[in-house]
PDB file of C-alpha atoms in Angstrom:
ATOM      1  CA  UNK A   1       0.000   0.000   0.000  1.00  0.00           C
ATOM      2  CA  UNK A   2       1.453   3.322  -1.029  1.00  0.00           C
ATOM      3  CA  UNK A   3       1.914   5.841   1.735  1.00  0.00           C
ATOM      4  CA  UNK A   4       1.258   9.555   1.678  1.00  0.00           C
ATOM      5  CA  UNK A   5       3.033  11.095  -1.281  1.00  0.00           C
ATOM      6  CA  UNK A   6       4.006  14.717  -1.663  1.00  0.00           C
ATOM      7  CA  UNK A   7       5.332  16.721  -4.575  1.00  0.00           C
ATOM      8  CA  UNK A   8       7.553  18.393  -5.358  1.00  0.00           C
ATOM      9  CA  UNK A   9      10.320  17.292  -3.016  1.00  0.00           C
ATOM     10  CA  UNK A  10      12.020  20.655  -3.215  1.00  0.00           C
ATOM     11  CA  UNK A  11      10.756  24.032  -4.331  1.00  0.00           C
ATOM     12  CA  UNK A  12      12.660  27.289  -4.624  1.00  0.00           C
ATOM     13  CA  UNK A  13      10.673  30.485  -5.017  1.00  0.00           C
ATOM     14  CA  UNK A  14      11.326  34.187  -4.910  1.00  0.00           C
ATOM     15  CA  UNK A  15       9.780  36.410  -2.267  1.00  0.00           C
ATOM     16  CA  UNK A  16       6.359  37.591  -3.410  1.00  0.00           C
ATOM     17  CA  UNK A  17       5.715  34.598  -5.658  1.00  0.00           C
ATOM     18  CA  UNK A  18       3.159  31.858  -5.101  1.00  0.00           C
ATOM     19  CA  UNK A  19       3.924  28.247  -4.238  1.00  0.00           C
ATOM     20  CA  UNK A  20       1.723  25.205  -4.801  1.00  0.00           C
ATOM     21  CA  UNK A  21       2.388  21.982  -2.913  1.00  0.00           C
ATOM     22  CA  UNK A  22       0.569  18.715  -3.502  1.00  0.00           C
ATOM     23  CA  UNK A  23      -0.367  15.755  -1.347  1.00  0.00           C
ATOM     24  CA  UNK A  24      -1.885  12.387  -2.204  1.00  0.00           C
ATOM     25  CA  UNK A  25      -3.304  10.568   0.817  1.00  0.00           C
ATOM     26  CA  UNK A  26      -3.147   6.858   1.494  1.00  0.00           C
ATOM     27  CA  UNK A  27      -5.749   5.046  -0.590  1.00  0.00           C
ATOM     28  CA  UNK A  28      -9.080   5.042   1.231  1.00  0.00           C
ATOM     29  CA  UNK A  29      -8.207   7.992   3.444  1.00  0.00           C
ATOM     30  CA  UNK A  30     -10.476  11.015   3.224  1.00  0.00           C
ATOM     31  CA  UNK A  31      -8.886  13.411   5.744  1.00  0.00           C
ATOM     32  CA  UNK A  32      -5.733  15.341   4.880  1.00  0.00           C
ATOM     33  CA  UNK A  33      -3.696  17.419   7.307  1.00  0.00           C
ATOM     34  CA  UNK A  34      -0.967  19.922   6.494  1.00  0.00           C
ATOM     35  CA  UNK A  35       1.813  20.870   8.892  1.00  0.00           C
ATOM     36  CA  UNK A  36       4.721  23.295   8.635  1.00  0.00           C
ATOM     37  CA  UNK A  37       8.078  22.529  10.196  1.00  0.00           C
ATOM     38  CA  UNK A  38      10.209  25.655  10.220  1.00  0.00           C
ATOM     39  CA  UNK A  39      13.827  25.528  11.363  1.00  0.00           C
ATOM     40  CA  UNK A  40      14.070  25.008  15.101  1.00  0.00           C
ATOM     41  CA  UNK A  41      10.346  24.603  15.529  1.00  0.00           C
ATOM     42  CA  UNK A  42       8.102  21.621  15.885  1.00  0.00           C
ATOM     43  CA  UNK A  43       5.369  20.750  13.471  1.00  0.00           C
ATOM     44  CA  UNK A  44       2.844  23.577  13.349  1.00  0.00           C
ATOM     45  CA  UNK A  45      -0.689  22.673  12.267  1.00  0.00           C
ATOM     46  CA  UNK A  46      -1.718  24.480   9.089  1.00  0.00           C
ATOM     47  CA  UNK A  47      -4.898  23.057   7.582  1.00  0.00           C
ATOM     48  CA  UNK A  48      -7.237  20.091   7.766  1.00  0.00           C
ATOM     49  CA  UNK A  49      -9.439  18.928   4.910  1.00  0.00           C
ATOM     50  CA  UNK A  50     -12.062  16.240   5.151  1.00  0.00           C
ATOM     51  CA  UNK A  51     -14.473  15.135   2.444  1.00  0.00           C
ATOM     52  CA  UNK A  52     -13.559  18.134   0.341  1.00  0.00           C
ATOM     53  CA  UNK A  53     -14.190  20.713   3.044  1.00  0.00           C
ATOM     54  CA  UNK A  54     -11.799  22.769   5.152  1.00  0.00           C
ATOM     55  CA  UNK A  55     -12.504  21.643   8.742  1.00  0.00           C
ATOM     56  CA  UNK A  56      -9.924  23.557  10.710  1.00  0.00           C
ATOM     57  CA  UNK A  57      -6.968  25.840  10.210  1.00  0.00           C
ATOM     58  CA  UNK A  58      -4.051  26.778  12.389  1.00  0.00           C
ATOM     59  CA  UNK A  59      -2.762  30.190  13.326  1.00  0.00           C
ATOM     60  CA  UNK A  60      -1.494  31.122   9.885  1.00  0.00           C
ATOM     61  CA  UNK A  61      -2.382  34.148   7.721  1.00  0.00           C
ATOM     62  CA  UNK A  62      -4.994  33.843   4.942  1.00  0.00           C
ATOM     63  CA  UNK A  63      -2.293  33.709   2.266  1.00  0.00           C
ATOM     64  CA  UNK A  64      -1.952  30.069   3.297  1.00  0.00           C
ATOM     65  CA  UNK A  65      -4.843  28.290   1.668  1.00  0.00           C
ATOM     66  CA  UNK A  66      -5.649  25.031  -0.001  1.00  0.00           C
ATOM     67  CA  UNK A  67      -8.245  22.679  -1.257  1.00  0.00           C
ATOM     68  CA  UNK A  68      -9.124  19.035  -1.426  1.00  0.00           C
ATOM     69  CA  UNK A  69     -10.127  17.412  -4.671  1.00  0.00           C
ATOM     70  CA  UNK A  70     -12.832  14.760  -5.244  1.00  0.00           C
ATOM     71  CA  UNK A  71     -10.143  12.054  -5.228  1.00  0.00           C
ATOM     72  CA  UNK A  72      -9.121  13.343  -1.744  1.00  0.00           C
ATOM     73  CA  UNK A  73      -5.745  14.615  -2.874  1.00  0.00           C
ATOM     74  CA  UNK A  74      -4.952  18.071  -1.612  1.00  0.00           C
ATOM     75  CA  UNK A  75      -3.139  21.200  -2.631  1.00  0.00           C
ATOM     76  CA  UNK A  76      -1.561  23.805  -0.372  1.00  0.00           C
ATOM     77  CA  UNK A  77      -1.106  27.275  -1.811  1.00  0.00           C
ATOM     78  CA  UNK A  78       1.065  29.929  -0.271  1.00  0.00           C
ATOM     79  CA  UNK A  79       0.644  33.386  -1.793  1.00  0.00           C
ATOM     80  CA  UNK A  80       2.896  36.423  -1.493  1.00  0.00           C
ATOM     81  CA  UNK A  81       5.766  34.293  -0.222  1.00  0.00           C
ATOM     82  CA  UNK A  82       7.886  35.659   2.577  1.00  0.00           C
ATOM     83  CA  UNK A  83      11.356  34.557   3.619  1.00  0.00           C
ATOM     84  CA  UNK A  84       9.989  33.039   6.849  1.00  0.00           C
ATOM     85  CA  UNK A  85       7.782  30.701   4.829  1.00  0.00           C
ATOM     86  CA  UNK A  86      10.913  28.682   4.133  1.00  0.00           C
ATOM     87  CA  UNK A  87      10.183  25.381   5.834  1.00  0.00           C
ATOM     88  CA  UNK A  88       9.410  21.728   5.406  1.00  0.00           C
ATOM     89  CA  UNK A  89       5.734  21.213   4.647  1.00  0.00           C
ATOM     90  CA  UNK A  90       4.362  17.863   5.710  1.00  0.00           C
ATOM     91  CA  UNK A  91       1.118  16.142   4.876  1.00  0.00           C
ATOM     92  CA  UNK A  92      -0.635  13.293   6.695  1.00  0.00           C
ATOM     93  CA  UNK A  93      -3.894  11.474   6.109  1.00  0.00           C
ATOM     94  CA  UNK A  94      -6.489   9.591   8.107  1.00  0.00           C
ATOM     95  CA  UNK A  95      -9.189   7.124   7.121  1.00  0.00           C
ATOM     96  CA  UNK A  96     -11.615   9.381   8.936  1.00  0.00           C
ATOM     97  CA  UNK A  97     -11.268  12.301  11.278  1.00  0.00           C
ATOM     98  CA  UNK A  98     -11.599  10.208  14.434  1.00  0.00           C
ATOM     99  CA  UNK A  99      -9.030   7.581  13.592  1.00  0.00           C
ATOM    100  CA  UNK A 100      -5.869   9.034  15.136  1.00  0.00           C
ATOM    101  CA  UNK A 101      -2.931   8.583  15.079  1.00  0.00           C
ATOM    102  CA  UNK A 102      -1.371   9.484  11.770  1.00  0.00           C
ATOM    103  CA  UNK A 103       0.706   6.417  10.974  1.00  0.00           C
ATOM    104  CA  UNK A 104       3.107   8.317   8.821  1.00  0.00           C
ATOM    105  CA  UNK A 105       3.501  11.631   7.165  1.00  0.00           C
ATOM    106  CA  UNK A 106       4.657  12.148   3.636  1.00  0.00           C
ATOM    107  CA  UNK A 107       8.327  12.915   3.148  1.00  0.00           C
ATOM    108  CA  UNK A 108       7.469  16.568   2.762  1.00  0.00           C
ATOM    109  CA  UNK A 109       8.154  19.455   0.426  1.00  0.00           C
ATOM    110  CA  UNK A 110      11.129  21.614   1.305  1.00  0.00           C
ATOM    111  CA  UNK A 111      10.168  25.158   0.330  1.00  0.00           C
ATOM    112  CA  UNK A 112      12.947  27.708   0.123  1.00  0.00           C
ATOM    113  CA  UNK A 113      12.064  31.370  -0.384  1.00  0.00           C
ATOM    114  CA  UNK A 114      14.906  33.575  -1.579  1.00  0.00           C
TER     115      UNK A 114
ATOM    116  CA  UNK B   1       2.114  29.835  23.653  1.00  0.00           C
ATOM    117  CA  UNK B   2       3.833  26.488  23.374  1.00  0.00           C
ATOM    118  CA  UNK B   3       1.447  23.844  24.657  1.00  0.00           C
ATOM    119  CA  UNK B   4       3.828  20.917  24.202  1.00  0.00           C
ATOM    120  CA  UNK B   5       7.431  21.369  25.252  1.00  0.00           C
ATOM    121  CA  UNK B   6      10.477  19.239  24.689  1.00  0.00           C
ATOM    122  CA  UNK B   7      13.148  21.086  26.587  1.00  0.00           C
ATOM    123  CA  UNK B   8      16.109  18.980  25.491  1.00  0.00           C
ATOM    124  CA  UNK B   9      17.018  19.667  21.858  1.00  0.00           C
ATOM    125  CA  UNK B  10      19.453  16.765  21.844  1.00  0.00           C
ATOM    126  CA  UNK B  11      20.469  13.666  23.742  1.00  0.00           C
ATOM    127  CA  UNK B  12      23.412  11.294  23.339  1.00  0.00           C
ATOM    128  CA  UNK B  13      23.288   7.767  24.710  1.00  0.00           C
ATOM    129  CA  UNK B  14      25.579   4.777  24.413  1.00  0.00           C
ATOM    130  CA  UNK B  15      24.345   1.726  22.604  1.00  0.00           C
ATOM    131  CA  UNK B  16      22.677  -0.718  24.980  1.00  0.00           C
ATOM    132  CA  UNK B  17      21.840   1.909  27.588  1.00  0.00           C
ATOM    133  CA  UNK B  18      18.467   3.497  28.297  1.00  0.00           C
ATOM    134  CA  UNK B  19      17.332   6.602  26.433  1.00  0.00           C
ATOM    135  CA  UNK B  20      14.824   8.816  28.217  1.00  0.00           C
ATOM    136  CA  UNK B  21      13.113  11.562  26.266  1.00  0.00           C
ATOM    137  CA  UNK B  22      10.931  14.007  28.143  1.00  0.00           C
ATOM    138  CA  UNK B  23       7.920  16.076  27.242  1.00  0.00           C
ATOM    139  CA  UNK B  24       5.774  18.549  29.188  1.00  0.00           C
ATOM    140  CA  UNK B  25       2.390  19.943  28.282  1.00  0.00           C
ATOM    141  CA  UNK B  26       0.336  22.823  29.557  1.00  0.00           C
ATOM    142  CA  UNK B  27      -3.177  22.148  28.248  1.00  0.00           C
ATOM    143  CA  UNK B  28      -5.070  20.062  30.800  1.00  0.00           C
ATOM    144  CA  UNK B  29      -7.638  19.188  28.124  1.00  0.00           C
ATOM    145  CA  UNK B  30      -5.139  16.971  26.301  1.00  0.00           C
ATOM    146  CA  UNK B  31      -6.096  13.337  26.737  1.00  0.00           C
ATOM    147  CA  UNK B  32      -4.114  11.531  24.067  1.00  0.00           C
ATOM    148  CA  UNK B  33      -0.352  11.616  23.712  1.00  0.00           C
ATOM    149  CA  UNK B  34       1.918  10.283  21.003  1.00  0.00           C
ATOM    150  CA  UNK B  35       5.541   9.963  20.063  1.00  0.00           C
ATOM    151  CA  UNK B  36       6.811  10.172  16.491  1.00  0.00           C
ATOM    152  CA  UNK B  37      10.240   9.395  15.126  1.00  0.00           C
ATOM    153  CA  UNK B  38      11.744  11.221  12.172  1.00  0.00           C
ATOM    154  CA  UNK B  39      14.744  10.255  10.097  1.00  0.00           C
ATOM    155  CA  UNK B  40      16.349  12.802   7.757  1.00  0.00           C
ATOM    156  CA  UNK B  41      14.558  13.187   4.414  1.00  0.00           C
ATOM    157  CA  UNK B  42      11.576  11.184   5.668  1.00  0.00           C
ATOM    158  CA  UNK B  43       8.281  12.158   7.226  1.00  0.00           C
ATOM    159  CA  UNK B  44       7.625  11.491  10.915  1.00  0.00           C
ATOM    160  CA  UNK B  45       6.479   7.969  11.724  1.00  0.00           C
ATOM    161  CA  UNK B  46       4.168   7.042  14.578  1.00  0.00           C
ATOM    162  CA  UNK B  47       5.954   5.207  17.368  1.00  0.00           C
ATOM    163  CA  UNK B  48       3.733   4.800  20.409  1.00  0.00           C
ATOM    164  CA  UNK B  49       0.792   6.471  22.103  1.00  0.00           C
ATOM    165  CA  UNK B  50      -0.952   6.641  25.451  1.00  0.00           C
ATOM    166  CA  UNK B  51      -4.361   7.835  26.527  1.00  0.00           C
ATOM    167  CA  UNK B  52      -4.941   9.737  29.727  1.00  0.00           C
ATOM    168  CA  UNK B  53      -6.685   6.786  31.364  1.00  0.00           C
ATOM    169  CA  UNK B  54      -3.349   4.976  31.509  1.00  0.00           C
ATOM    170  CA  UNK B  55      -0.023   5.859  33.049  1.00  0.00           C
ATOM    171  CA  UNK B  56       2.131   3.444  31.067  1.00  0.00           C
ATOM    172  CA  UNK B  57       2.147   1.831  27.656  1.00  0.00           C
ATOM    173  CA  UNK B  58       4.761  -0.582  26.337  1.00  0.00           C
ATOM    174  CA  UNK B  59       5.634  -1.725  22.866  1.00  0.00           C
ATOM    175  CA  UNK B  60       8.779  -3.787  22.674  1.00  0.00           C
ATOM    176  CA  UNK B  61      11.769  -1.660  23.554  1.00  0.00           C
ATOM    177  CA  UNK B  62       9.622   1.474  23.815  1.00  0.00           C
ATOM    178  CA  UNK B  63       7.662   2.518  26.898  1.00  0.00           C
ATOM    179  CA  UNK B  64       5.760   5.742  27.381  1.00  0.00           C
ATOM    180  CA  UNK B  65       4.971   6.972  30.888  1.00  0.00           C
ATOM    181  CA  UNK B  66       2.338   9.597  31.636  1.00  0.00           C
ATOM    182  CA  UNK B  67       2.177  11.664  34.823  1.00  0.00           C
ATOM    183  CA  UNK B  68      -1.041  13.641  34.530  1.00  0.00           C
ATOM    184  CA  UNK B  69      -0.622  15.575  37.743  1.00  0.00           C
ATOM    185  CA  UNK B  70       2.755  16.849  36.572  1.00  0.00           C
ATOM    186  CA  UNK B  71       1.587  17.191  32.955  1.00  0.00           C
ATOM    187  CA  UNK B  72       4.650  15.227  31.947  1.00  0.00           C
ATOM    188  CA  UNK B  73       5.336  12.258  29.757  1.00  0.00           C
ATOM    189  CA  UNK B  74       8.479  10.402  28.893  1.00  0.00           C
ATOM    190  CA  UNK B  75       9.608   7.887  26.326  1.00  0.00           C
ATOM    191  CA  UNK B  76      12.014   5.178  27.435  1.00  0.00           C
ATOM    192  CA  UNK B  77      13.985   3.169  24.897  1.00  0.00           C
ATOM    193  CA  UNK B  78      15.703   0.091  26.292  1.00  0.00           C
ATOM    194  CA  UNK B  79      18.149  -1.010  25.068  1.00  0.00           C
ATOM    195  CA  UNK B  80      19.072   1.844  22.752  1.00  0.00           C
ATOM    196  CA  UNK B  81      20.349   0.893  19.309  1.00  0.00           C
ATOM    197  CA  UNK B  82      22.204   2.951  16.691  1.00  0.00           C
ATOM    198  CA  UNK B  83      19.148   2.716  14.429  1.00  0.00           C
ATOM    199  CA  UNK B  84      17.188   4.637  17.047  1.00  0.00           C
ATOM    200  CA  UNK B  85      19.190   7.757  16.196  1.00  0.00           C
ATOM    201  CA  UNK B  86      16.546  10.172  14.936  1.00  0.00           C
ATOM    202  CA  UNK B  87      14.499  13.191  15.974  1.00  0.00           C
ATOM    203  CA  UNK B  88      11.671  12.298  18.353  1.00  0.00           C
ATOM    204  CA  UNK B  89       8.556  14.447  18.509  1.00  0.00           C
ATOM    205  CA  UNK B  90       6.071  14.421  21.325  1.00  0.00           C
ATOM    206  CA  UNK B  91       2.490  15.258  20.351  1.00  0.00           C
ATOM    207  CA  UNK B  92      -0.781  15.728  22.171  1.00  0.00           C
ATOM    208  CA  UNK B  93      -4.438  16.007  21.308  1.00  0.00           C
ATOM    209  CA  UNK B  94      -7.911  16.295  22.672  1.00  0.00           C
ATOM    210  CA  UNK B  95      -9.202  13.004  21.306  1.00  0.00           C
ATOM    211  CA  UNK B  96     -12.367  14.339  19.763  1.00  0.00           C
ATOM    212  CA  UNK B  97     -11.241  13.818  16.190  1.00  0.00           C
ATOM    213  CA  UNK B  98     -11.774  17.478  15.518  1.00  0.00           C
ATOM    214  CA  UNK B  99      -8.631  18.947  16.988  1.00  0.00           C
ATOM    215  CA  UNK B 100      -5.243  18.609  15.366  1.00  0.00           C
ATOM    216  CA  UNK B 101      -2.190  17.121  17.004  1.00  0.00           C
ATOM    217  CA  UNK B 102       0.012  19.673  18.772  1.00  0.00           C
ATOM    218  CA  UNK B 103       3.701  18.861  18.485  1.00  0.00           C
ATOM    219  CA  UNK B 104       6.781  19.713  20.491  1.00  0.00           C
ATOM    220  CA  UNK B 105       9.970  20.954  18.851  1.00  0.00           C
ATOM    221  CA  UNK B 106      11.612  17.556  18.944  1.00  0.00           C
ATOM    222  CA  UNK B 107      14.636  15.963  20.579  1.00  0.00           C
ATOM    223  CA  UNK B 108      17.505  14.665  18.470  1.00  0.00           C
ATOM    224  CA  UNK B 109      18.665  11.329  19.864  1.00  0.00           C
ATOM    225  CA  UNK B 110      22.101  10.055  18.969  1.00  0.00           C
ATOM    226  CA  UNK B 111      22.907   6.487  19.962  1.00  0.00           C
ATOM    227  CA  UNK B 112      26.638   5.949  19.952  1.00  0.00           C
ATOM    228  CA  UNK B 113      28.009   2.514  19.193  1.00  0.00           C
TER     229      UNK B 113
END
């Protein structure tokens, strides 16, 4: 069974640009969670999508947004990139919202803003 | 406000000895606690969990202890092996299914052969 897959692995963008990160959940999973791991910090909760709807978001500005597609894959968009957005972005999935824990996260997308 | 704290950024232990990783939390509503392990260039992987109705949970070489009154949990690895060298994250949640996991900053464990 394939795990959570994320693309791209690395992404380099210029300040002010937009970044799009993608996540494919484990087959059969409908909930997708996005986390940011900035240098020296733990994983910070970003967004949670379930059945195509945004269910919860963390303490991040509105320029962090995303969506979930009918096949349950998800996209994270970061607009007006700032240098401090440089981080590892991790995605995890659950079969349903109540079925903690996340077994594994994807390997992440390393976003570098220059 | 950091609700889950791992105050030791790093820990070095000799192979075969016990590794003890500590975690403190501030939110008394948390009732489910987890540990994740992360190798470089990989996503975190679930290791072990404990609910607030227990004070100990074992899985092979890994044991998690929970002290609710002190709002403290610890992960014991016995015996430590070089392959255990990784970053360990403590996480906590209110097990309603509607609140996300809150993670600590992680502790880098190095097991020296």
